[in-house]
Tab-separated table of N, CA, C and O in Angstrom:
chain	number	residue	atom	x	y	z
C	1	MET	N	164.243	-77.952	24.698
C	1	MET	CA	163.036	-77.191	24.836
C	1	MET	C	162.382	-77.069	23.463
C	1	MET	O	163.041	-76.742	22.492
C	2	LYS	N	161.093	-77.304	23.427
C	2	LYS	CA	160.325	-77.163	22.196
C	2	LYS	C	159.159	-76.237	22.460
C	2	LYS	O	158.539	-76.301	23.506
C	3	LYS	N	158.885	-75.370	21.483
C	3	LYS	CA	157.752	-74.463	21.598
C	3	LYS	C	156.570	-75.037	20.837
C	3	LYS	O	156.732	-75.591	19.756
C	4	TYR	N	155.394	-74.873	21.432
C	4	TYR	CA	154.153	-75.326	20.817
C	4	TYR	C	153.118	-74.214	20.936
C	4	TYR	O	153.144	-73.423	21.866
C	5	ARG	N	152.198	-74.195	20.004
C	5	ARG	CA	151.062	-73.284	20.080
C	5	ARG	C	149.849	-74.152	20.386
C	5	ARG	O	149.585	-75.124	19.691
C	6	VAL	N	149.096	-73.774	21.421
C	6	VAL	CA	147.938	-74.535	21.862
C	6	VAL	C	146.716	-73.627	21.807
C	6	VAL	O	146.778	-72.476	22.206
C	7	ASN	N	145.598	-74.166	21.310
C	7	ASN	CA	144.361	-73.403	21.257
C	7	ASN	C	143.412	-74.001	22.281
C	7	ASN	O	143.063	-75.174	22.208
C	8	VAL	N	142.995	-73.179	23.254
C	8	VAL	CA	142.070	-73.607	24.300
C	8	VAL	C	140.843	-72.714	24.230
C	8	VAL	O	140.943	-71.506	24.419
C	9	ASN	N	139.712	-73.307	23.922
C	9	ASN	CA	138.447	-72.563	23.830
C	9	ASN	C	138.559	-71.336	22.923
C	9	ASN	O	138.072	-70.263	23.246
C	10	GLY	N	139.255	-71.484	21.811
C	10	GLY	CA	139.361	-70.404	20.846
C	10	GLY	C	140.447	-69.385	21.131
C	10	GLY	O	140.615	-68.421	20.394
C	11	THR	N	141.240	-69.578	22.200
C	11	THR	CA	142.327	-68.661	22.537
C	11	THR	C	143.654	-69.366	22.328
C	11	THR	O	143.856	-70.468	22.828
C	12	ASP	N	144.572	-68.734	21.579
C	12	ASP	CA	145.887	-69.312	21.323
C	12	ASP	C	146.845	-68.985	22.458
C	12	ASP	O	146.903	-67.853	22.931
C	13	TYR	N	147.625	-69.991	22.884
C	13	TYR	CA	148.674	-69.835	23.877
C	13	TYR	C	149.945	-70.434	23.306
C	13	TYR	O	149.899	-71.432	22.587
C	14	GLU	N	151.102	-69.840	23.621
C	14	GLU	CA	152.373	-70.402	23.234
C	14	GLU	C	152.997	-70.996	24.483
C	14	GLU	O	153.116	-70.315	25.507
C	15	ILE	N	153.395	-72.278	24.415
C	15	ILE	CA	153.986	-72.938	25.562
C	15	ILE	C	155.336	-73.516	25.175
C	15	ILE	O	155.595	-73.772	24.005
C	16	THR	N	156.208	-73.703	26.160
C	16	THR	CA	157.507	-74.316	25.947
C	16	THR	C	157.585	-75.534	26.856
C	16	THR	O	157.305	-75.440	28.046
C	17	LEU	N	157.977	-76.672	26.265
C	17	LEU	CA	158.078	-77.912	27.024
C	17	LEU	C	159.503	-78.420	26.982
C	17	LEU	O	160.191	-78.304	25.964
C	18	GLU	N	159.949	-79.011	28.078
C	18	GLU	CA	161.272	-79.602	28.157
C	18	GLU	C	161.093	-81.105	28.324
C	18	GLU	O	160.344	-81.559	29.191
C	19	GLU	N	161.794	-81.881	27.496
C	19	GLU	CA	161.716	-83.333	27.589
C	19	GLU	C	162.629	-83.799	28.713
C	19	GLU	O	163.781	-83.375	28.815
C	20	VAL	N	162.096	-84.661	29.601
C	20	VAL	CA	162.875	-85.213	30.699
C	20	VAL	C	163.091	-86.683	30.385
C	20	VAL	O	162.138	-87.422	30.142
C	21	THR	N	164.363	-87.122	30.386
C	21	THR	CA	164.675	-88.499	30.007
C	21	THR	C	165.526	-89.178	31.069
C	21	THR	O	166.052	-88.532	31.972
C	22	GLY	N	165.676	-90.500	30.943
C	22	GLY	CA	166.560	-91.283	31.801
C	22	GLY	C	166.194	-91.230	33.268
C	22	GLY	O	165.040	-91.240	33.652
C	23	ALA	N	167.246	-91.129	34.113
C	23	ALA	CA	167.068	-91.139	35.563
C	23	ALA	C	166.259	-89.942	36.043
C	23	ALA	O	165.526	-90.023	37.021
C	24	GLU	N	166.379	-88.821	35.339
C	24	GLU	CA	165.627	-87.620	35.715
C	24	GLU	C	164.127	-87.861	35.669
C	24	GLU	O	163.384	-87.371	36.495
C	25	ALA	N	163.677	-88.635	34.686
C	25	ALA	CA	162.248	-88.875	34.505
C	25	ALA	C	161.669	-89.720	35.630
C	25	ALA	O	160.499	-89.603	35.955
C	26	SER	N	162.493	-90.579	36.241
C	26	SER	CA	161.975	-91.469	37.288
C	26	SER	C	162.075	-90.864	38.683
C	26	SER	O	161.554	-91.418	39.635
C	27	LYS	N	162.745	-89.722	38.821
C	27	LYS	CA	162.858	-89.062	40.124
C	27	LYS	C	161.524	-88.447	40.532
C	27	LYS	O	160.880	-87.799	39.717
C	28	PRO	N	161.135	-88.610	41.799
C	28	PRO	CA	159.927	-87.906	42.248
C	28	PRO	C	160.250	-86.422	42.408
C	28	PRO	O	161.359	-86.055	42.778
C	29	ALA	N	159.290	-85.609	42.136
C	29	ALA	CA	159.481	-84.166	42.287
C	29	ALA	C	159.554	-83.840	43.764
C	29	ALA	O	158.728	-84.278	44.553
C	30	THR	N	160.559	-83.059	44.170
C	30	THR	CA	160.699	-82.701	45.579
C	30	THR	C	159.940	-81.429	45.910
C	30	THR	O	159.499	-81.245	47.017
C	31	ALA	N	159.816	-80.571	44.913
C	31	ALA	CA	159.073	-79.324	45.106
C	31	ALA	C	158.509	-78.907	43.761
C	31	ALA	O	159.114	-79.177	42.733
C	32	PRO	N	157.372	-78.279	43.748
C	32	PRO	CA	156.832	-77.852	42.467
C	32	PRO	C	157.761	-76.846	41.801
C	32	PRO	O	158.326	-75.988	42.471
C	33	ALA	N	157.918	-76.992	40.497
C	33	ALA	CA	158.746	-76.059	39.740
C	33	ALA	C	158.013	-74.732	39.612
C	33	ALA	O	156.797	-74.689	39.636
C	34	LYS	N	158.795	-73.659	39.484
C	34	LYS	CA	158.175	-72.349	39.286
C	34	LYS	C	157.431	-72.378	37.958
C	34	LYS	O	157.926	-72.913	36.966
C	35	ALA	N	156.269	-71.810	37.926
C	35	ALA	CA	155.459	-71.787	36.708
C	35	ALA	C	156.162	-71.000	35.619
C	35	ALA	O	156.751	-69.962	35.886
C	36	PRO	N	156.106	-71.509	34.375
C	36	PRO	CA	156.669	-70.726	33.284
C	36	PRO	C	155.844	-69.463	33.088
C	36	PRO	O	154.689	-69.401	33.479
C	37	ALA	N	156.454	-68.487	32.481
C	37	ALA	CA	155.735	-67.238	32.235
C	37	ALA	C	154.530	-67.497	31.353
C	37	ALA	O	154.628	-68.145	30.328
C	38	ALA	N	153.429	-67.000	31.756
C	38	ALA	CA	152.214	-67.164	30.975
C	38	ALA	C	152.051	-65.994	30.044
C	38	ALA	O	152.125	-64.852	30.468
C	39	ALA	N	151.841	-66.291	28.814
C	39	ALA	CA	151.605	-65.226	27.862
C	39	ALA	C	150.129	-64.955	27.790
C	39	ALA	O	149.326	-65.845	27.596
C	40	ALA	N	149.784	-63.742	27.993
C	40	ALA	CA	148.376	-63.389	27.964
C	40	ALA	C	147.872	-63.339	26.540
C	40	ALA	O	148.567	-62.880	25.654
C	41	PRO	N	146.674	-63.818	26.304
C	41	PRO	CA	146.112	-63.675	24.975
C	41	PRO	C	145.879	-62.192	24.683
C	41	PRO	O	145.600	-61.421	25.587
C	42	THR	N	146.007	-61.830	23.426
C	42	THR	CA	145.850	-60.439	23.067
C	42	THR	C	144.847	-60.286	21.941
C	42	THR	O	144.639	-61.195	21.154
C	43	VAL	N	144.224	-59.142	21.891
C	43	VAL	CA	143.274	-58.823	20.834
C	43	VAL	C	143.675	-57.471	20.278
C	43	VAL	O	143.780	-56.502	21.025
C	44	ALA	N	143.909	-57.386	18.968
C	44	ALA	CA	144.335	-56.120	18.374
C	44	ALA	C	143.116	-55.312	17.944
C	44	ALA	O	142.190	-55.848	17.349
C	45	THR	N	143.106	-54.023	18.282
C	45	THR	CA	142.050	-53.127	17.814
C	45	THR	C	142.686	-51.803	17.448
C	45	THR	O	143.193	-51.109	18.326
C	46	ALA	N	142.682	-51.476	16.187
C	46	ALA	CA	143.208	-50.202	15.678
C	46	ALA	C	144.611	-49.918	16.187
C	46	ALA	O	144.895	-48.837	16.676
C	47	GLY	N	145.509	-50.900	16.139
C	47	GLY	CA	146.891	-50.707	16.554
C	47	GLY	C	147.146	-50.937	18.027
C	47	GLY	O	148.287	-50.971	18.445
C	48	SER	N	146.119	-51.093	18.824
C	48	SER	CA	146.286	-51.332	20.257
C	48	SER	C	146.317	-52.827	20.539
C	48	SER	O	145.719	-53.613	19.828
C	49	GLU	N	147.022	-53.197	21.586
C	49	GLU	CA	147.023	-54.577	22.081
C	49	GLU	C	146.338	-54.551	23.434
C	49	GLU	O	146.757	-53.820	24.331
C	50	LYS	N	145.287	-55.327	23.572
C	50	LYS	CA	144.580	-55.443	24.845
C	50	LYS	C	145.036	-56.733	25.492
C	50	LYS	O	144.785	-57.816	24.960
C	51	ILE	N	145.714	-56.622	26.616
C	51	ILE	CA	146.204	-57.796	27.327
C	51	ILE	C	145.137	-58.167	28.350
C	51	ILE	O	144.767	-57.361	29.206
C	52	VAL	N	144.634	-59.391	28.218
C	52	VAL	CA	143.568	-59.863	29.100
C	52	VAL	C	144.079	-61.008	29.959
C	52	VAL	O	145.063	-61.669	29.629
C	53	SER	N	143.399	-61.257	31.051
C	53	SER	CA	143.787	-62.319	31.967
C	53	SER	C	143.533	-63.685	31.328
C	53	SER	O	142.422	-63.956	30.879
C	54	PRO	N	144.552	-64.548	31.314
C	54	PRO	CA	144.366	-65.884	30.739
C	54	PRO	C	143.574	-66.817	31.652
C	54	PRO	O	143.125	-67.868	31.224
C	55	MET	N	143.412	-66.416	32.930
C	55	MET	CA	142.719	-67.261	33.910
C	55	MET	C	142.304	-66.407	35.098
C	55	MET	O	142.824	-65.307	35.272
C	56	PRO	N	141.379	-66.890	35.911
C	56	PRO	CA	141.014	-66.137	37.108
C	56	PRO	C	142.165	-66.145	38.117
C	56	PRO	O	142.926	-67.114	38.175
C	57	GLY	N	142.296	-65.070	38.884
C	57	GLY	CA	143.356	-65.020	39.888
C	57	GLY	C	143.418	-63.680	40.586
C	57	GLY	O	142.521	-62.846	40.459
C	58	ASN	N	144.522	-63.486	41.318
C	58	ASN	CA	144.754	-62.256	42.084
C	58	ASN	C	145.987	-61.554	41.541
C	58	ASN	O	146.988	-62.195	41.235
C	59	ILE	N	145.940	-60.239	41.474
C	59	ILE	CA	147.071	-59.454	41.012
C	59	ILE	C	148.023	-59.236	42.194
C	59	ILE	O	147.655	-58.610	43.191
C	60	LEU	N	149.241	-59.776	42.082
C	60	LEU	CA	150.233	-59.621	43.149
C	60	LEU	C	151.035	-58.336	42.998
C	60	LEU	O	151.413	-57.725	43.997
C	61	SER	N	151.317	-57.956	41.755
C	61	SER	CA	152.043	-56.698	41.539
C	61	SER	C	151.763	-56.163	40.150
C	61	SER	O	151.489	-56.924	39.223
C	62	VAL	N	151.810	-54.843	40.040
C	62	VAL	CA	151.653	-54.160	38.755
C	62	VAL	C	152.954	-53.398	38.544
C	62	VAL	O	153.309	-52.538	39.352
C	63	ASN	N	153.680	-53.731	37.468
C	63	ASN	CA	155.015	-53.181	37.251
C	63	ASN	C	155.048	-51.997	36.290
C	63	ASN	O	156.131	-51.489	36.007
C	64	VAL	N	153.907	-51.579	35.759
C	64	VAL	CA	153.862	-50.472	34.798
C	64	VAL	C	152.753	-49.489	35.177
C	64	VAL	O	151.865	-49.822	35.955
C	65	LYS	N	152.854	-48.289	34.587
C	65	LYS	CA	151.793	-47.294	34.767
C	65	LYS	C	151.541	-46.648	33.413
C	65	LYS	O	152.330	-46.801	32.479
C	66	VAL	N	150.436	-45.947	33.291
C	66	VAL	CA	150.070	-45.289	32.041
C	66	VAL	C	151.206	-44.352	31.621
C	66	VAL	O	151.747	-43.613	32.439
C	67	GLY	N	151.575	-44.443	30.340
C	67	GLY	CA	152.641	-43.605	29.797
C	67	GLY	C	153.994	-44.291	29.737
C	67	GLY	O	154.902	-43.797	29.072
C	68	ASP	N	154.154	-45.431	30.434
C	68	ASP	CA	155.428	-46.149	30.407
C	68	ASP	C	155.681	-46.749	29.033
C	68	ASP	O	154.773	-47.305	28.410
C	69	ALA	N	156.932	-46.673	28.572
C	69	ALA	CA	157.347	-47.365	27.350
C	69	ALA	C	157.730	-48.780	27.769
C	69	ALA	O	158.413	-48.977	28.776
C	70	VAL	N	157.248	-49.779	27.014
C	70	VAL	CA	157.552	-51.180	27.325
C	70	VAL	C	158.139	-51.862	26.104
C	70	VAL	O	157.891	-51.470	24.968
C	71	LYS	N	158.928	-52.903	26.350
C	71	LYS	CA	159.521	-53.715	25.298
C	71	LYS	C	158.841	-55.073	25.281
C	71	LYS	O	158.364	-55.558	26.317
C	72	LYS	N	158.808	-55.699	24.115
C	72	LYS	CA	158.226	-57.034	23.984
C	72	LYS	C	158.895	-57.970	24.981
C	72	LYS	O	160.114	-57.988	25.115
C	73	GLY	N	158.089	-58.720	25.746
C	73	GLY	CA	158.604	-59.667	26.732
C	73	GLY	C	158.793	-59.083	28.123
C	73	GLY	O	159.065	-59.820	29.064
C	74	GLN	N	158.644	-57.768	28.271
C	74	GLN	CA	158.773	-57.131	29.581
C	74	GLN	C	157.605	-57.554	30.464
C	74	GLN	O	156.462	-57.604	30.018
C	75	VAL	N	157.875	-57.831	31.739
C	75	VAL	CA	156.820	-58.240	32.677
C	75	VAL	C	155.987	-57.022	33.050
C	75	VAL	O	156.495	-56.045	33.581
C	76	LEU	N	154.692	-57.099	32.748
C	76	LEU	CA	153.762	-56.014	33.047
C	76	LEU	C	153.188	-56.152	34.454
C	76	LEU	O	153.037	-55.178	35.167
C	77	LEU	N	152.836	-57.386	34.818
C	77	LEU	CA	152.272	-57.637	36.136
C	77	LEU	C	152.408	-59.108	36.479
C	77	LEU	O	152.743	-59.927	35.627
C	78	ILE	N	152.171	-59.421	37.745
C	78	ILE	CA	152.212	-60.806	38.230
C	78	ILE	C	150.806	-61.197	38.645
C	78	ILE	O	150.173	-60.501	39.448
C	79	LEU	N	150.331	-62.301	38.076
C	79	LEU	CA	148.999	-62.833	38.365
C	79	LEU	C	149.154	-64.147	39.119
C	79	LEU	O	149.807	-65.064	38.626
C	80	GLU	N	148.577	-64.224	40.314
C	80	GLU	CA	148.608	-65.471	41.070
C	80	GLU	C	147.339	-66.246	40.757
C	80	GLU	O	146.226	-65.735	40.905
C	81	ALA	N	147.524	-67.473	40.289
C	81	ALA	CA	146.384	-68.343	39.987
C	81	ALA	C	146.755	-69.759	40.398
C	81	ALA	O	147.844	-70.242	40.061
C	82	MET	N	145.898	-70.404	41.112
C	82	MET	CA	146.120	-71.774	41.574
C	82	MET	C	147.459	-71.903	42.313
C	82	MET	O	148.228	-72.822	42.086
C	83	LYS	N	147.766	-70.919	43.150
C	83	LYS	CA	148.971	-70.866	43.981
C	83	LYS	C	150.264	-70.811	43.159
C	83	LYS	O	151.324	-71.157	43.648
C	84	MET	N	150.148	-70.358	41.919
C	84	MET	CA	151.324	-70.195	41.068
C	84	MET	C	151.380	-68.742	40.597
C	84	MET	O	150.355	-68.144	40.298
C	85	GLU	N	152.590	-68.195	40.553
C	85	GLU	CA	152.772	-66.822	40.089
C	85	GLU	C	153.036	-66.834	38.584
C	85	GLU	O	153.956	-67.503	38.120
C	86	ASN	N	152.219	-66.129	37.830
C	86	ASN	CA	152.329	-66.071	36.377
C	86	ASN	C	152.721	-64.671	35.949
C	86	ASN	O	152.061	-63.702	36.327
C	87	GLU	N	153.788	-64.572	35.158
C	87	GLU	CA	154.225	-63.282	34.649
C	87	GLU	C	153.424	-62.956	33.396
C	87	GLU	O	153.420	-63.728	32.442
C	88	ILE	N	152.741	-61.841	33.406
C	88	ILE	CA	152.007	-61.379	32.228
C	88	ILE	C	152.938	-60.391	31.523
C	88	ILE	O	153.322	-59.374	32.095
C	89	MET	N	153.319	-60.742	30.286
C	89	MET	CA	154.343	-59.982	29.580
C	89	MET	C	153.782	-59.204	28.395
C	89	MET	O	152.753	-59.571	27.836
C	90	ALA	N	154.508	-58.161	28.026
C	90	ALA	CA	154.127	-57.331	26.882
C	90	ALA	C	154.308	-58.137	25.593
C	90	ALA	O	155.371	-58.707	25.371
C	91	PRO	N	153.268	-58.187	24.742
C	91	PRO	CA	153.359	-58.933	23.494
C	91	PRO	C	154.093	-58.167	22.392
C	91	PRO	O	154.418	-58.725	21.360
C	92	LYS	N	154.340	-56.851	22.622
C	92	LYS	CA	155.012	-56.020	21.617
C	92	LYS	C	155.612	-54.803	22.297
C	92	LYS	O	155.293	-54.493	23.439
C	93	ASP	N	156.489	-54.105	21.584
C	93	ASP	CA	157.005	-52.824	22.051
C	93	ASP	C	155.872	-51.802	21.963
C	93	ASP	O	155.041	-51.877	21.059
C	94	GLY	N	155.858	-50.846	22.856
C	94	GLY	CA	154.837	-49.808	22.775
C	94	GLY	C	154.775	-48.963	24.027
C	94	GLY	O	155.684	-48.980	24.855
C	95	THR	N	153.682	-48.238	24.168
C	95	THR	CA	153.436	-47.371	25.311
C	95	THR	C	152.155	-47.816	26.001
C	95	THR	O	151.146	-48.068	25.339
C	96	VAL	N	152.201	-47.907	27.321
C	96	VAL	CA	151.031	-48.308	28.098
C	96	VAL	C	150.009	-47.176	28.050
C	96	VAL	O	150.318	-46.041	28.418
C	97	THR	N	148.803	-47.486	27.557
C	97	THR	CA	147.749	-46.466	27.472
C	97	THR	C	146.684	-46.634	28.548
C	97	THR	O	145.940	-45.701	28.825
C	98	SER	N	146.589	-47.835	29.139
C	98	SER	CA	145.676	-48.013	30.270
C	98	SER	C	146.131	-49.182	31.123
C	98	SER	O	146.693	-50.158	30.620
C	99	VAL	N	145.917	-49.040	32.419
C	99	VAL	CA	146.149	-50.112	33.387
C	99	VAL	C	144.824	-50.268	34.109
C	99	VAL	O	144.366	-49.345	34.782
C	100	ASN	N	144.189	-51.420	33.956
C	100	ASN	CA	142.831	-51.610	34.449
C	100	ASN	C	142.739	-52.409	35.745
C	100	ASN	O	141.640	-52.785	36.152
C	101	VAL	N	143.888	-52.693	36.376
C	101	VAL	CA	143.904	-53.446	37.634
C	101	VAL	C	144.902	-52.789	38.574
C	101	VAL	O	145.722	-51.971	38.160
C	102	GLN	N	144.823	-53.163	39.830
C	102	GLN	CA	145.798	-52.699	40.815
C	102	GLN	C	146.182	-53.874	41.699
C	102	GLN	O	145.502	-54.902	41.706
C	103	LYS	N	147.270	-53.721	42.435
C	103	LYS	CA	147.733	-54.760	43.341
C	103	LYS	C	146.595	-55.145	44.290
C	103	LYS	O	145.915	-54.276	44.831
C	104	GLY	N	146.363	-56.449	44.426
C	104	GLY	CA	145.308	-56.940	45.303
C	104	GLY	C	143.987	-57.202	44.601
C	104	GLY	O	143.081	-57.794	45.182
C	105	SER	N	143.861	-56.759	43.338
C	105	SER	CA	142.619	-56.984	42.584
C	105	SER	C	142.416	-58.470	42.314
C	105	SER	O	143.368	-59.220	42.137
C	106	THR	N	141.163	-58.864	42.251
C	106	THR	CA	140.800	-60.210	41.816
C	106	THR	C	140.222	-60.071	40.418
C	106	THR	O	139.385	-59.204	40.180
C	107	VAL	N	140.699	-60.909	39.488
C	107	VAL	CA	140.239	-60.825	38.100
C	107	VAL	C	139.692	-62.169	37.633
C	107	VAL	O	140.072	-63.216	38.140
C	108	GLU	N	138.788	-62.088	36.684
C	108	GLU	CA	138.235	-63.277	36.042
C	108	GLU	C	138.982	-63.518	34.736
C	108	GLU	O	139.635	-62.623	34.206
C	109	SER	N	138.850	-64.704	34.206
C	109	SER	CA	139.431	-65.022	32.902
C	109	SER	C	138.850	-64.076	31.850
C	109	SER	O	137.660	-63.841	31.818
C	110	GLY	N	139.726	-63.487	31.028
C	110	GLY	CA	139.283	-62.587	29.987
C	110	GLY	C	139.174	-61.126	30.413
C	110	GLY	O	138.879	-60.259	29.587
C	111	ALA	N	139.419	-60.824	31.690
C	111	ALA	CA	139.348	-59.434	32.170
C	111	ALA	C	140.478	-58.616	31.561
C	111	ALA	O	141.620	-59.070	31.479
C	112	LEU	N	140.171	-57.388	31.145
C	112	LEU	CA	141.174	-56.494	30.570
C	112	LEU	C	142.148	-56.069	31.665
C	112	LEU	O	141.742	-55.565	32.718
C	113	LEU	N	143.450	-56.293	31.426
C	113	LEU	CA	144.474	-55.929	32.389
C	113	LEU	C	145.192	-54.641	32.001
C	113	LEU	O	145.230	-53.696	32.769
C	114	VAL	N	145.746	-54.633	30.786
C	114	VAL	CA	146.556	-53.509	30.304
C	114	VAL	C	146.319	-53.335	28.810
C	114	VAL	O	146.083	-54.314	28.107
C	115	THR	N	146.409	-52.093	28.334
C	115	THR	CA	146.355	-51.814	26.906
C	115	THR	C	147.655	-51.142	26.499
C	115	THR	O	148.132	-50.245	27.203
C	116	ILE	N	148.232	-51.593	25.381
C	116	ILE	CA	149.475	-51.038	24.854
C	116	ILE	C	149.258	-50.555	23.441
C	116	ILE	O	148.658	-51.264	22.627
C	117	ASP	N	149.736	-49.338	23.128
C	117	ASP	CA	149.705	-48.809	21.751
C	117	ASP	C	151.091	-48.900	21.177
C	117	ASP	O	152.069	-48.790	21.845
C-alpha cells in the first residue's frame, strides 16, 4: 500500500493505492470492492475544522452530535455517492460544535457537514 496526495480542482485528498501483480491482476473483478474511506477536505478557521462534502451525495447516517468528543480518524458520518458508501472521518481530535446535516439529507460538493473545535 502506498499513500499519495492528490489535488483536484484546488482541493487536496489523501489516497491509498494497493499494487496488484501476477495472477491477481489478470482476474476479472467478481464484485466491486468496498470504497476506501474518503477523507473530507477541511478548512481551518480560528482553530476550527470545517468538514465539507468531497462530492454530491446522500447522508446515510450521522454518528455524532453537538458536544461529542471525537478522535482523529473517527467516522463522523456516511455519505453515499455513486452507489458507494464513503466514511467521512474526523481530521483531528476535538469537540463537535455543529452538525449541519441529518440522515436522509442530500448534499452538494463543498457543503458544510460538521465543524470540530
